[in-house]
Structure formats: structure tokens, C-alpha cells
Amino acid sequence: MITVWGRKNSVNVQKVLWALEELDVPYTRENVGGSFGGNKDADYLAMNPMGLVPVIRDGDVTMFESNAIVRYLASRFRAGVLRPAEHQSLAMAEQWMEWAQVNFAPAVGTLQMNLIRSLPEHRNQSAIVTATERSGELVKIADTWIARHDWFAGHDFSFADIVMGALFWRYAGFDIQRPATPHLMEWLDALQQREAFRRAVMAVPRAKDLADWNRIEKETA
């Protein structure tokens, strides 16, 4: 039984839970981080010195960093389900996983911190404008790619879709001006047909503001 430490409304925790659901791997989860605290306790810092979520324990393996965890799970369980066996598909999956983390995640994170996790008077409007413009440029790049492919690795769903999907679902919920991305929206519709996505990601409502965020965090404990 794998143990996951992290709150359900963390996008990085959602990636890991979604991967576990896709792989049909049993797990338990402990609420850590956010309003639950615990992520600065000595025992937790011994597992993750960064004090962030998620952390998993799988027998004698304890690890942090959500993308690394997703890769580990995809390699360890049900080979070929999330980690493509064919080298070209694997290359594309790895490429888009890295692209999402290096490029898209920072812009989404900036919007999340300012639009959702800050009071209006504490928001950095300049940062919001910059992140809105940057994320808009990025999703157009992703839309061009997915227009020519079923999934980000090509023909088959992979761990790249998990990382991209968790981030894009959050991005799509922000009250900002977004460019038209019809192909990404079709891909998102396909994700919503997956039971694992509905359980790990969609089951947690997207917050509208800080008060909503705090309420959702408590209700989805």
C-alpha cells in the first residue's frame, strides 16, 4: 500500500493521485500542507527537506517531486500503461512533461497565487498581466501540437497528459482572457471521460477566490 502525503487541492498532489488511479494502485493519503500544516514538522522534513507536497512512500522508497513520482509509478506499475514502451512516444511524453513543468507550471502558479490564494488588495497586478500573456502564448503552442495528435505522446495516453491535464484544468478555471484553443479543449473533453481524472482532479472544485479556496480545502479533506 502506497502512502501519499498531501492535500487534495494541490495540483502536484493531483498528478500523483491521478497516476495511481490510472494504474489501479491502492494507496492511502494523509492531509499535509496548506491549512492542514504538518509540512514543516521534523518528521516530514526528513522525508522532504523542501517542506512541500506531495511525498510518497512505497515500501523502502520515499520520494518527493511530483513529476519524478509520476515517472516512478509509471515505470514500477503496469509497464506501458502510462510510460510509453515505444521510443518515439516515450520521447514525446518526456518532452511535454518537461515543457509543462519548466514553461507552463510557473505561469499557472503565478495566476493561482494571485487570483485565488491572495486577497484582492494583495494581488500583484503586473504579475497577473505577465502570466496571463505568457500562459496564452504557451497554450497556443500546445494547441498546435495536440491538433496533430490524439495525446501528447502521440496515439496513446501517457504521463505527459497527466501533467499537462492537471495544469490545464486549473488554468481553464481562471477568470482571465484566454486565446481560443479548440484542440486543447477537445483533448480536455477526452480527459473528462476518464474515471481516474474525475476522481483525482475534477472531484476537487476549482476555487474562485481565497475564501472559496479555504472552504474547498476543508470540504475535500
Coordinates of C-alpha atoms in Angstrom, one line a residue:
M1 CA 0.0 0.0 0.0
I2 CA 1.5 3.3 -1.0
T3 CA 1.1 6.3 1.3
V4 CA 0.7 9.8 -0.2
W5 CA 1.2 12.9 1.9
G6 CA -0.6 16.0 0.6
R7 CA -3.8 17.9 0.3
K8 CA -6.3 17.1 -2.5
N9 CA -6.4 20.6 -3.8
S10 CA -2.7 20.8 -4.6
V11 CA -2.2 20.4 -8.4
N12 CA 1.0 18.5 -7.7
V13 CA -0.7 16.0 -5.4
Q14 CA -3.5 15.6 -8.0
K15 CA -0.9 14.5 -10.6
V16 CA 0.2 11.7 -8.3
L17 CA -3.3 10.6 -7.3
W18 CA -4.4 10.6 -10.9
A19 CA -1.4 8.4 -11.9
L20 CA -2.2 6.0 -9.0
E21 CA -5.9 5.9 -10.1
E22 CA -4.9 5.2 -13.8
L23 CA -2.6 2.4 -12.6
D24 CA -5.1 0.9 -10.2
V25 CA -2.6 1.0 -7.4
P26 CA -4.0 1.1 -3.9
Y27 CA -3.0 4.0 -1.7
T28 CA -3.8 5.9 1.4
R29 CA -3.5 9.7 1.8
E30 CA -2.6 11.9 4.7
N31 CA -3.6 15.6 4.7
V32 CA -0.5 17.7 4.8
G33 CA 0.2 21.3 3.7
G34 CA -2.0 24.3 3.4
S35 CA -4.4 24.7 6.3
F36 CA -3.6 21.2 7.5
G37 CA 0.0 22.1 8.2
G38 CA 2.5 19.4 9.2
N39 CA 4.8 20.0 6.2
K40 CA 7.3 21.9 8.5
D41 CA 7.4 19.2 11.1
A42 CA 10.7 17.4 11.6
D43 CA 9.3 14.0 10.6
Y44 CA 8.0 15.4 7.4
L45 CA 11.1 17.4 6.6
A46 CA 13.1 14.2 7.0
M47 CA 11.1 12.9 4.0
N48 CA 11.1 16.1 2.0
P49 CA 13.6 18.8 3.2
M50 CA 11.7 21.3 0.9
G51 CA 8.7 21.1 3.1
L52 CA 6.4 20.8 0.1
V53 CA 3.7 18.3 -1.1
P54 CA 3.5 15.6 -2.2
V55 CA 5.6 12.9 -0.7
I56 CA 5.0 9.2 -1.3
R57 CA 6.3 6.0 0.5
D58 CA 6.3 2.8 -1.4
G59 CA 8.0 0.2 0.9
D60 CA 11.6 1.2 1.2
V61 CA 11.2 4.1 -1.3
T62 CA 10.4 7.5 0.0
M63 CA 10.4 10.3 -2.6
F64 CA 9.2 13.9 -3.4
E65 CA 8.8 16.0 -6.6
S66 CA 5.5 15.2 -8.3
N67 CA 6.8 14.7 -11.8
A68 CA 9.5 12.3 -10.6
I69 CA 6.9 10.4 -8.6
V70 CA 4.6 10.1 -11.6
R71 CA 7.6 8.8 -13.7
Y72 CA 8.5 6.3 -10.9
L73 CA 4.9 5.0 -10.6
A74 CA 4.6 4.6 -14.4
S75 CA 7.8 2.6 -14.5
R76 CA 7.1 0.5 -11.4
F77 CA 3.5 -0.5 -12.1
R78 CA 1.7 -1.9 -15.2
A79 CA 4.5 -1.1 -17.7
G80 CA 3.3 0.5 -20.8
V81 CA 0.1 2.0 -19.4
L82 CA 1.5 5.4 -18.6
R83 CA 5.1 5.2 -19.7
P84 CA 5.2 4.5 -23.5
A85 CA 7.1 1.4 -24.5
E86 CA 7.9 2.7 -28.0
H87 CA 10.9 5.1 -28.0
Q88 CA 9.4 7.9 -30.1
S89 CA 6.3 8.0 -28.0
L90 CA 8.4 8.0 -24.8
A91 CA 10.5 10.9 -26.2
M92 CA 7.3 12.9 -26.8
A93 CA 5.9 12.1 -23.4
E94 CA 9.1 13.1 -21.7
Q95 CA 9.4 16.2 -23.8
W96 CA 5.9 17.5 -22.9
M97 CA 6.2 16.6 -19.3
E98 CA 9.3 18.8 -19.1
W99 CA 7.7 21.5 -21.1
A100 CA 4.8 21.7 -18.8
Q101 CA 7.0 21.9 -15.7
V102 CA 9.5 24.3 -17.0
N103 CA 7.3 26.6 -19.0
F104 CA 3.6 26.3 -18.2
A105 CA 3.6 25.5 -14.5
P106 CA 5.3 28.8 -13.5
A107 CA 2.7 30.9 -15.3
V108 CA -0.2 28.9 -13.9
G109 CA 1.4 29.1 -10.4
T110 CA 1.6 32.8 -10.6
L111 CA -2.0 33.1 -11.6
Q112 CA -3.0 30.7 -8.9
M113 CA -1.2 32.6 -6.1
N114 CA -2.5 36.0 -7.2
L115 CA -6.1 35.3 -8.4
I116 CA -7.0 32.5 -5.9
R117 CA -4.7 32.4 -3.0
S118 CA -4.4 36.1 -2.3
L119 CA -6.8 38.7 -1.2
P120 CA -7.6 41.3 -3.9
E121 CA -5.6 44.1 -2.2
H122 CA -2.5 41.8 -2.1
R123 CA -2.6 40.8 -5.7
N124 CA 0.3 41.7 -8.0
Q125 CA -1.5 43.1 -11.0
S126 CA 1.7 43.3 -13.1
A127 CA 2.5 39.7 -12.4
I128 CA -1.1 38.7 -13.4
V129 CA -0.8 40.5 -16.7
T130 CA 2.6 39.0 -17.5
A131 CA 1.5 35.4 -16.5
T132 CA -1.8 35.8 -18.5
E133 CA 0.2 36.8 -21.6
R134 CA 2.8 34.1 -21.1
S135 CA 0.3 31.3 -20.5
G136 CA -1.7 32.4 -23.5
E137 CA 1.4 32.1 -25.7
L138 CA 2.1 28.7 -24.3
V139 CA -1.3 27.2 -24.7
K140 CA -1.3 28.2 -28.3
I141 CA 1.9 26.1 -28.8
A142 CA 0.3 23.2 -27.0
D143 CA -2.9 23.6 -29.1
T144 CA -0.9 23.4 -32.3
W145 CA 0.8 20.2 -31.2
I146 CA -2.4 18.4 -30.0
A147 CA -4.2 19.4 -33.2
R148 CA -2.0 16.8 -34.9
H149 CA -2.0 14.1 -32.2
D150 CA -4.6 12.2 -30.1
W151 CA -2.5 12.7 -27.0
F152 CA 0.7 14.4 -26.1
A153 CA 2.8 11.3 -26.7
G154 CA 1.0 10.6 -30.0
H155 CA -1.6 7.9 -30.3
D156 CA -1.7 6.8 -26.6
F157 CA -2.5 8.4 -23.3
S158 CA 0.7 8.8 -21.1
F159 CA 2.1 10.5 -18.1
A160 CA 2.6 13.6 -20.2
D161 CA -1.2 14.0 -20.4
I162 CA -1.4 13.7 -16.6
V163 CA 1.0 16.6 -16.0
M164 CA -0.5 18.7 -18.8
G165 CA -4.0 17.8 -17.8
A166 CA -3.8 18.8 -14.2
L167 CA -2.3 22.1 -15.0
F168 CA -4.6 22.9 -17.9
W169 CA -7.7 22.1 -15.9
R170 CA -6.6 24.6 -13.3
Y171 CA -5.7 27.2 -16.0
A172 CA -9.1 26.8 -17.7
G173 CA -10.8 27.7 -14.4
F174 CA -9.2 31.1 -14.0
D175 CA -11.2 34.3 -14.7
I176 CA -8.8 35.7 -17.3
Q177 CA -8.8 36.3 -21.0
R178 CA -7.6 33.2 -22.8
P179 CA -6.9 32.6 -26.5
A180 CA -9.0 30.1 -28.4
T181 CA -7.5 26.6 -28.1
P182 CA -10.2 24.4 -29.7
H183 CA -7.9 21.3 -30.0
L184 CA -6.8 21.5 -26.4
M185 CA -10.5 21.8 -25.4
E186 CA -11.3 18.7 -27.3
W187 CA -8.4 16.9 -25.5
L188 CA -9.7 18.2 -22.2
D189 CA -13.1 16.8 -23.1
A190 CA -11.5 13.4 -23.7
L191 CA -9.7 13.6 -20.3
Q192 CA -13.0 14.2 -18.6
Q193 CA -14.2 10.9 -19.9
R194 CA -11.5 9.1 -17.8
E195 CA -12.7 8.0 -14.4
A196 CA -9.3 8.5 -12.9
F197 CA -9.3 12.1 -13.9
R198 CA -12.7 12.7 -12.5
R199 CA -11.8 11.1 -9.2
A200 CA -8.4 12.7 -8.7
V201 CA -8.8 16.1 -10.3
M202 CA -12.4 17.0 -11.1
A203 CA -13.7 15.9 -7.8
V204 CA -12.0 18.9 -6.2
P205 CA -13.9 22.1 -7.3
R206 CA -11.8 24.9 -8.9
A207 CA -11.8 27.8 -6.5
K208 CA -13.0 31.3 -7.4
D209 CA -11.1 33.2 -4.7
L210 CA -9.3 32.8 -1.4
A211 CA -12.4 32.2 0.7
D212 CA -13.6 29.6 -1.8
W213 CA -10.1 28.0 -1.8
N214 CA -10.2 27.7 2.0
R215 CA -13.7 26.2 2.0
I216 CA -12.9 23.7 -0.7
E217 CA -9.7 22.6 1.1
K218 CA -11.6 21.8 4.3
E219 CA -14.5 20.1 2.4
T220 CA -12.2 17.8 0.4
A221 CA -10.1 16.7 3.3

